[in-house]
Coordinates of C-alpha atoms and ligand atoms in Angstrom, one line a residue:
M177 CA -58.5 19.0 -88.3
T178 CA -55.1 18.5 -89.5
E179 CA -51.8 19.4 -87.1
T180 CA -51.8 22.0 -90.2
T181 CA -54.4 24.3 -90.5
H182 CA -53.4 27.7 -87.8
T183 CA -49.6 28.3 -89.2
K184 CA -49.0 30.9 -85.9
P185 CA -46.7 29.1 -82.7
L186 CA -49.1 28.0 -80.5
M187 CA -49.1 29.2 -76.6
T188 CA -46.9 26.6 -74.7
P189 CA -48.7 25.3 -71.6
E190 CA -46.7 27.4 -69.5
A191 CA -47.2 30.2 -71.2
A192 CA -51.2 28.8 -70.8
E193 CA -51.4 28.5 -67.3
A194 CA -49.8 32.7 -66.9
A195 CA -52.0 34.1 -69.4
I196 CA -54.5 33.4 -67.5
D197 CA -53.1 33.7 -64.1
A198 CA -52.6 36.5 -65.0
Q199 CA -56.4 38.0 -65.6
L200 CA -57.5 36.4 -63.1
P201 CA -57.7 39.2 -60.2
G202 CA -57.7 37.6 -56.5
L203 CA -61.4 36.4 -55.3
P204 CA -63.2 39.0 -52.9
I205 CA -62.5 38.1 -49.4
E206 CA -65.5 37.4 -46.9
A207 CA -65.9 37.3 -43.4
R208 CA -67.3 33.9 -42.2
P209 CA -68.6 31.9 -38.6
L210 CA -65.3 29.8 -38.7
S211 CA -67.2 26.7 -38.7
Q212 CA -67.9 28.0 -42.0
C213 CA -64.3 28.4 -43.4
V214 CA -62.6 24.5 -43.2
G215 CA -61.8 23.6 -46.8
G216 CA -61.4 27.3 -47.6
T217 CA -57.9 29.4 -48.0
L218 CA -57.5 32.0 -45.1
R219 CA -56.5 35.6 -46.4
E220 CA -55.6 37.2 -42.5
N221 CA -52.7 36.8 -40.6
V222 CA -53.5 35.1 -37.3
Y223 CA -52.0 35.8 -34.4
A224 CA -51.9 34.0 -30.8
E225 CA -54.7 35.9 -28.0
R226 CA -52.2 34.8 -25.0
D227 CA -49.5 32.3 -24.4
Y228 CA -49.6 28.7 -25.3
P229 CA -50.5 26.9 -22.9
P230 CA -51.8 30.6 -21.2
F231 CA -50.5 29.1 -17.7
D232 CA -49.0 26.1 -15.4
R233 CA -50.0 24.0 -16.9
V234 CA -50.4 20.1 -15.5
C235 CA -50.5 17.6 -17.7
M236 CA -50.5 14.5 -15.4
D237 CA -53.9 13.6 -13.1
G238 CA -52.1 13.2 -9.7
I239 CA -50.5 15.3 -6.5
A240 CA -49.1 18.9 -7.0
V241 CA -46.0 19.4 -5.1
A242 CA -43.2 21.9 -4.0
S243 CA -39.8 19.6 -5.2
D244 CA -37.9 20.5 -2.8
S245 CA -39.4 18.8 0.3
L246 CA -39.2 15.7 -1.9
R247 CA -34.7 16.6 -2.5
H248 CA -35.5 16.2 2.2
G249 CA -36.4 12.8 1.7
V250 CA -41.1 14.2 1.9
R251 CA -42.1 10.6 1.4
G252 CA -45.7 11.6 2.4
Y253 CA -48.0 14.3 2.7
T254 CA -52.2 15.7 3.6
V255 CA -54.1 16.4 0.6
Q256 CA -54.9 20.2 1.5
A257 CA -57.5 20.7 -1.7
T258 CA -58.2 19.6 -5.0
Q259 CA -57.3 21.4 -7.5
A260 CA -59.8 20.6 -10.9
A261 CA -59.6 21.9 -15.2
G262 CA -61.3 25.4 -15.2
A263 CA -60.2 26.8 -11.5
P264 CA -58.2 29.9 -10.5
P265 CA -55.3 28.3 -8.9
L266 CA -55.2 27.9 -5.4
A267 CA -51.9 28.3 -3.4
L268 CA -50.4 25.6 -1.4
E269 CA -49.9 25.8 2.6
S270 CA -46.9 24.1 3.6
I271 CA -44.3 21.7 2.1
E272 CA -45.9 18.8 3.9
N273 CA -48.9 19.3 1.8
A274 CA -49.9 18.4 -1.6
I275 CA -52.8 19.6 -4.1
E276 CA -54.8 17.1 -5.7
V277 CA -54.6 18.7 -9.2
M278 CA -56.4 17.5 -12.7
T279 CA -54.9 17.3 -16.0
G280 CA -55.6 20.8 -17.8
A281 CA -56.5 22.2 -14.3
S282 CA -53.2 25.4 -13.6
L283 CA -50.4 24.7 -11.4
P284 CA -50.9 25.6 -7.4
H285 CA -49.1 28.9 -6.4
G286 CA -46.0 27.0 -4.5
T287 CA -46.0 23.6 -6.6
D288 CA -43.5 23.2 -9.0
C289 CA -43.7 20.3 -8.8
V290 CA -46.5 16.9 -10.7
V291 CA -46.4 13.3 -8.6
P292 CA -48.9 11.3 -10.9
M293 CA -51.0 9.1 -9.1
E294 CA -49.5 5.6 -10.3
Q295 CA -46.4 6.7 -7.8
Y296 CA -48.8 7.8 -4.7
E297 CA -51.2 5.7 -2.5
L298 CA -53.7 7.1 -1.3
A299 CA -55.6 7.0 2.3
G300 CA -58.5 8.7 3.2
N301 CA -56.6 12.8 3.1
H302 CA -52.9 11.5 3.3
V303 CA -50.9 10.7 0.3
S304 CA -48.0 8.4 0.3
L305 CA -45.0 7.1 -2.0
T306 CA -44.3 3.7 -3.5
Q307 CA -42.1 4.7 -5.5
A308 CA -38.6 6.5 -5.7
V309 CA -40.5 9.9 -7.6
N310 CA -38.1 12.1 -10.4
D311 CA -38.1 15.4 -7.9
T312 CA -37.1 17.8 -11.3
P313 CA -39.1 20.9 -11.2
F314 CA -42.1 21.4 -13.6
R315 CA -41.8 17.7 -14.2
N316 CA -45.5 16.8 -15.6
V317 CA -46.3 20.7 -16.0
Q318 CA -46.7 22.3 -19.2
R319 CA -45.1 25.5 -19.0
K320 CA -47.0 28.8 -20.0
G321 CA -45.8 30.5 -23.3
E322 CA -43.5 26.8 -24.2
D323 CA -45.8 26.3 -27.5
A324 CA -46.5 30.1 -28.2
R325 CA -46.3 33.6 -27.2
R326 CA -48.7 36.3 -27.0
G327 CA -49.1 37.9 -30.1
A328 CA -47.5 35.1 -32.9
L329 CA -47.7 34.7 -36.1
M330 CA -49.9 31.2 -36.2
L331 CA -51.0 31.5 -39.3
E332 CA -50.0 32.7 -42.2
G333 CA -53.2 34.6 -45.7
G334 CA -52.7 31.8 -48.4
T335 CA -53.1 28.9 -45.7
R336 CA -55.8 26.4 -46.5
L337 CA -58.2 25.6 -44.0
G338 CA -57.9 21.9 -42.6
A339 CA -59.1 20.7 -38.5
P340 CA -55.6 22.4 -37.5
E341 CA -55.9 25.3 -39.3
I342 CA -59.3 25.3 -38.3
A343 CA -58.6 24.5 -34.4
I344 CA -55.0 27.2 -34.3
A345 CA -58.5 29.9 -35.6
A346 CA -60.7 29.1 -32.4
S347 CA -58.1 28.6 -29.6
A348 CA -57.0 32.5 -31.0
G349 CA -60.1 33.8 -30.1
L350 CA -61.4 33.8 -33.7
A351 CA -65.5 33.8 -34.0
R352 CA -65.4 34.6 -37.4
V353 CA -61.9 34.8 -39.4
R354 CA -62.1 36.2 -43.6
I355 CA -61.8 33.8 -46.1
S356 CA -61.8 34.3 -50.6
S357 CA -65.3 34.1 -51.2
Q358 CA -65.6 31.4 -53.6
P359 CA -66.4 31.6 -57.0
A360 CA -70.4 31.1 -58.1
F361 CA -69.6 28.3 -60.5
M362 CA -71.8 27.2 -63.7
V363 CA -70.7 24.4 -65.6
I364 CA -72.1 24.3 -69.6
S365 CA -71.7 21.4 -71.8
T366 CA -72.7 22.7 -75.0
G367 CA -73.4 19.8 -78.4
D368 CA -76.9 18.6 -79.9
E369 CA -75.9 15.3 -79.7
L370 CA -75.9 15.1 -75.8
V371 CA -78.4 13.3 -73.9
E372 CA -78.7 13.4 -69.8
P373 CA -77.7 9.9 -68.2
G374 CA -81.0 7.9 -67.1
E375 CA -83.3 9.6 -70.4
A376 CA -83.5 7.4 -73.2
I377 CA -80.5 7.5 -75.8
A378 CA -80.1 6.8 -80.3
G379 CA -77.5 4.9 -81.1
H380 CA -76.2 8.3 -82.6
Q381 CA -76.2 10.1 -79.3
V382 CA -73.2 10.3 -76.2
R383 CA -73.9 10.6 -73.1
R384 CA -73.4 13.9 -71.6
S385 CA -71.0 12.9 -69.3
N386 CA -68.5 15.1 -69.3
V387 CA -70.4 17.6 -66.6
Y388 CA -71.0 15.3 -64.6
A389 CA -66.7 14.3 -64.4
V390 CA -66.2 18.5 -64.0
V391 CA -69.3 18.9 -61.7
A392 CA -67.4 16.0 -59.3
A393 CA -63.9 17.2 -59.4
L394 CA -64.9 20.9 -58.5
R395 CA -66.7 19.7 -56.0
A396 CA -63.8 17.2 -54.2
R397 CA -61.9 20.3 -53.7
G398 CA -64.5 21.6 -52.1
F399 CA -66.6 23.5 -54.0
D400 CA -69.4 24.0 -53.5
R401 CA -71.2 26.6 -55.3
V402 CA -71.8 24.8 -59.0
S403 CA -74.4 24.9 -60.8
N404 CA -74.5 23.3 -64.9
D405 CA -76.4 23.8 -67.5
H406 CA -76.8 22.5 -71.2
L407 CA -77.2 24.0 -74.5
R408 CA -77.8 23.3 -77.2
D409 CA -75.2 24.5 -80.5
D410 CA -77.6 27.3 -81.6
E411 CA -76.3 30.8 -81.8
A412 CA -80.1 32.4 -80.6
M413 CA -79.9 29.6 -77.0
L414 CA -76.3 29.5 -76.9
S415 CA -76.1 34.1 -76.9
G416 CA -79.4 34.2 -74.9
R417 CA -78.0 31.7 -71.8
L418 CA -74.5 32.7 -72.1
S419 CA -75.8 36.1 -71.0
L420 CA -77.7 35.2 -67.9
H421 CA -75.2 32.9 -66.3
L422 CA -72.4 36.0 -67.3
A423 CA -74.0 37.6 -65.9
T424 CA -74.7 35.2 -62.6
H425 CA -71.8 33.9 -62.1
E426 CA -67.3 34.4 -61.8
A427 CA -66.4 31.6 -63.4
L428 CA -68.1 29.9 -66.5
I429 CA -66.7 25.6 -67.6
L430 CA -68.0 25.5 -70.6
S431 CA -67.0 21.6 -72.9
G432 CA -67.6 21.0 -76.6
G433 CA -67.9 24.1 -79.3
V434 CA -64.7 24.7 -79.2
S435 CA -62.9 23.3 -82.1
M436 CA -62.8 24.4 -85.3
G437 CA -65.8 22.4 -87.3
R438 CA -68.8 23.9 -88.3
F439 CA -71.2 24.2 -85.2
D440 CA -68.1 25.4 -82.9
L441 CA -69.5 28.8 -82.1
V442 CA -69.0 29.1 -78.3
P443 CA -65.9 31.3 -79.2
K444 CA -68.1 33.8 -81.3
V445 CA -70.8 33.6 -79.4
L446 CA -68.8 34.5 -76.4
K447 CA -67.0 37.3 -78.1
S448 CA -70.5 38.4 -79.4
L449 CA -71.0 38.8 -75.6
G450 CA -68.0 41.0 -75.1
V451 CA -66.0 38.1 -73.3
R452 CA -62.3 38.8 -74.4
E453 CA -60.8 36.2 -75.5
V454 CA -56.6 35.6 -74.4
L455 CA -56.1 32.6 -75.6
H456 CA -56.9 30.1 -78.0
R457 CA -55.2 26.5 -79.0
V458 CA -52.7 25.2 -76.9
A459 CA -49.8 23.3 -78.0
Q460 CA -50.3 20.1 -76.5
R461 CA -52.3 17.1 -77.2
P462 CA -55.2 16.1 -75.7
G463 CA -56.4 19.6 -75.4
K464 CA -55.8 22.0 -78.2
P465 CA -58.7 23.9 -78.9
M466 CA -58.5 24.7 -75.3
W467 CA -60.6 28.8 -75.4
F468 CA -59.7 31.6 -72.5
G469 CA -61.1 34.6 -71.7
V470 CA -62.4 37.0 -69.8
G471 CA -65.6 38.6 -69.2
P472 CA -67.0 42.7 -68.9
R473 CA -66.9 42.1 -65.6
G474 CA -63.7 40.0 -65.3
Q475 CA -65.6 35.9 -64.9
A476 CA -62.6 33.7 -66.1
V477 CA -64.9 31.9 -68.6
F478 CA -62.8 28.1 -70.1
G479 CA -64.0 26.4 -72.9
L480 CA -62.1 23.6 -72.9
P481 CA -62.4 20.6 -75.8
G482 CA -65.4 18.5 -76.1
N483 CA -63.6 15.3 -75.7
P484 CA -64.3 13.7 -72.6
V485 CA -60.3 13.2 -71.5
S486 CA -59.6 16.9 -73.3
T487 CA -62.2 18.1 -70.5
L488 CA -60.7 16.8 -67.8
I489 CA -57.2 16.8 -68.2
C490 CA -57.6 20.7 -69.6
L491 CA -59.4 20.8 -65.9
V492 CA -57.0 19.7 -63.9
R493 CA -54.3 21.5 -65.7
Y494 CA -55.6 24.9 -66.3
V495 CA -58.6 25.6 -64.4
I496 CA -57.8 24.1 -61.3
P497 CA -55.4 25.5 -60.4
A498 CA -55.9 29.6 -62.4
I499 CA -59.4 29.1 -60.1
V500 CA -56.9 28.0 -56.3
T501 CA -53.7 31.2 -57.1
A502 CA -57.1 33.8 -57.3
M503 CA -58.4 32.4 -54.7
G504 CA -55.1 33.8 -52.4
T505 CA -53.3 30.0 -51.8
R506 CA -50.6 29.1 -51.8
P507 CA -49.0 27.5 -54.3
M508 CA -49.2 23.2 -52.7
P509 CA -45.6 22.5 -54.6
V510 CA -45.7 20.5 -57.8
E511 CA -46.4 17.2 -57.5
R512 CA -42.9 15.1 -59.4
I513 CA -43.2 11.5 -60.2
A514 CA -41.1 9.4 -63.0
L515 CA -42.2 7.0 -65.4
A516 CA -42.2 3.5 -65.0
Q517 CA -41.8 2.1 -68.6
S518 CA -40.4 4.1 -71.5
V519 CA -43.1 6.1 -73.9
A520 CA -42.9 7.1 -77.7
F521 CA -44.6 10.7 -78.9
D522 CA -44.1 11.0 -82.4
L523 CA -45.8 15.4 -82.0
P524 CA -43.9 19.0 -81.2
L525 CA -47.1 19.1 -78.8
A526 CA -47.0 18.6 -74.6
Y527 CA -48.0 15.4 -73.9
F528 CA -50.5 14.5 -71.4
L529 CA -50.6 10.6 -70.4
P530 CA -53.1 9.2 -67.8
V531 CA -51.4 7.5 -65.1
A532 CA -51.9 4.8 -62.6
V533 CA -49.5 5.6 -60.0
E534 CA -48.7 2.0 -58.3
T535 CA -45.4 2.1 -55.4
D536 CA -42.8 -0.6 -55.4
E537 CA -41.6 -2.4 -52.6
W538 CA -39.4 -0.1 -51.6
G539 CA -41.7 2.2 -51.9
Q540 CA -40.8 4.1 -54.3
P541 CA -43.6 5.6 -56.6
W542 CA -44.1 5.5 -60.4
A543 CA -45.9 6.4 -63.0
H544 CA -47.3 3.4 -65.1
P545 CA -48.7 5.3 -68.6
R546 CA -52.7 4.9 -69.7
P547 CA -52.6 6.0 -73.5
T548 CA -56.2 6.4 -74.1
N549 CA -57.1 5.5 -78.1
T550 CA -58.5 8.8 -78.7
S551 CA -59.0 11.0 -77.2
G552 CA -62.6 10.7 -77.0
D553 CA -61.9 7.1 -75.1
F554 CA -62.5 8.1 -71.4
V555 CA -62.9 4.2 -70.9
S556 CA -59.2 3.6 -70.7
L557 CA -59.4 6.5 -68.1
I558 CA -60.6 3.5 -65.5
G559 CA -58.0 3.0 -62.6
T560 CA -55.4 5.8 -63.2
D561 CA -55.1 8.7 -60.8
G562 CA -53.9 11.5 -62.8
F563 CA -51.7 12.1 -65.8
V564 CA -48.4 13.5 -66.4
E565 CA -47.3 16.6 -69.0
L566 CA -44.0 15.3 -71.0
P567 CA -42.9 17.9 -72.4
P568 CA -42.0 18.5 -76.7
G569 CA -41.4 15.1 -78.8
P570 CA -40.9 13.9 -81.0
M571 CA -39.3 12.4 -78.1
T572 CA -39.2 9.2 -77.0
Y573 CA -38.8 8.9 -72.7
S574 CA -37.5 6.3 -71.3
K575 CA -38.2 4.3 -68.6
G576 CA -37.5 6.6 -64.8
F577 CA -38.2 10.3 -66.7
V578 CA -39.0 12.5 -64.6
A579 CA -42.2 14.6 -64.8
N580 CA -45.6 16.7 -63.3
L581 CA -47.7 14.9 -61.7
Y582 CA -51.8 16.5 -62.1
R583 CA -54.0 14.1 -59.5
W584 CA -58.1 13.8 -61.2
Ligands
AMP134 P1 -66.7 19.3 -79.3 O1 -65.5 19.8 -78.9 O2 -67.7 19.8 -79.0 O3 -66.1 19.2 -81.3 O4 -67.0 17.7 -79.3 C1 -66.2 16.5 -78.9 C2 -66.4 15.9 -78.8 O5 -67.2 15.5 -77.7 C3 -67.8 14.7 -79.6 O6 -67.5 13.3 -79.8 C4 -68.6 14.9 -78.5 O7 -69.8 14.0 -78.5 C5 -67.9 15.2 -77.3 N1 -68.3 15.8 -76.6 C6 -69.0 16.9 -76.2 N2 -69.2 17.3 -75.4 C7 -69.5 16.3 -73.7 C8 -70.3 16.0 -73.1 N3 -70.6 17.2 -72.4 N4 -70.0 15.0 -72.3 C9 -69.6 14.5 -73.3 N5 -69.1 14.5 -74.3 C10 -69.4 14.9 -75.0
MG135 MG1 -70.0 19.7 -80.6

């Protein structure tokens, strides 16, 4: 189709993004065992269960003494007992005594200083200091409450749970936390020409590669409820299967069938199934035919153009951010990057340009343009890291022009 077929002004990418976000309510919340929460979005606040550390904690293997004794010149001690981690604190019986302590132990009552093993010799139960010892009170001791106070806010709702956040939730004593449910995704390829990898293929046919790319991009971001299907350009088949998928999934991602050819039946069939069209066509290249609608139960339905470069770009630019927002995840800051060489573009459309990111000798990253021949040319994506979004042309974006970077 030519550029002039539609006279109605097209939506900009920002408007499309906002229109999608406005239609997607927050995804439901579920309480899950902590061991199953990595990668999830926290939907509650986590507060310190106790002071951290919860007691004056020894942080060296050595002996605990009263620092007063050091200041009074005592250089030898009788070892009264041993205090291991996990045992309730002992009490020092005399200022001439020391208590042997292990890292992680509770500081014994009556002591306020830990002398590390390297600074004394032990003969029987007698300790002799072998060097000058720092007598500052609470040396080699981590004070109770030094890291956080009981009741302090440790993790805020919206936080993505990585290993440190999981450790914090565990230390707050939580066996389960409330996180966003993952949507059940159905990734659907449409087209009579598509053939599964591994199956015999004729000269006029095309590999069904998009579904693999979409599923991979979702899985790489931690989504694991991802199924897929293939539908022919046949109204009855599309209608029957899409109605089934709408009943069982929260997000449908279709590729192909949204342009204006005779067999681009997806928008029509979706509408007949009660999916309300929110947008069709965006002022962008590639990916102009993109479609988005909302199903009767609030299902998100993305109709991505079938050309492989368009599919992947629309997925990364719109679908994944929309789902992340619907999960209540705090948005990641947008990555900005400068073009390594000038680029010209002559259409009044936002230009999504694939790039390879390379760092120069001063550690500065640059986006090296890797334009594709057409939006079907996924071969040019080899070695790329993502794409930049350039504002509508016609324009020459000079070397050093700074744009948003989206990584695959
Ligand atoms: P369509 O959007 O259906 O007009 O498809 C545009 C182009 O993308 C056609 O050349 C299709 O063969 C190709 N295409 C569509 N779906 C896929 C897919 N799942 N994998 C690879 N290529 C596809
Ligand atoms: Mg098609």
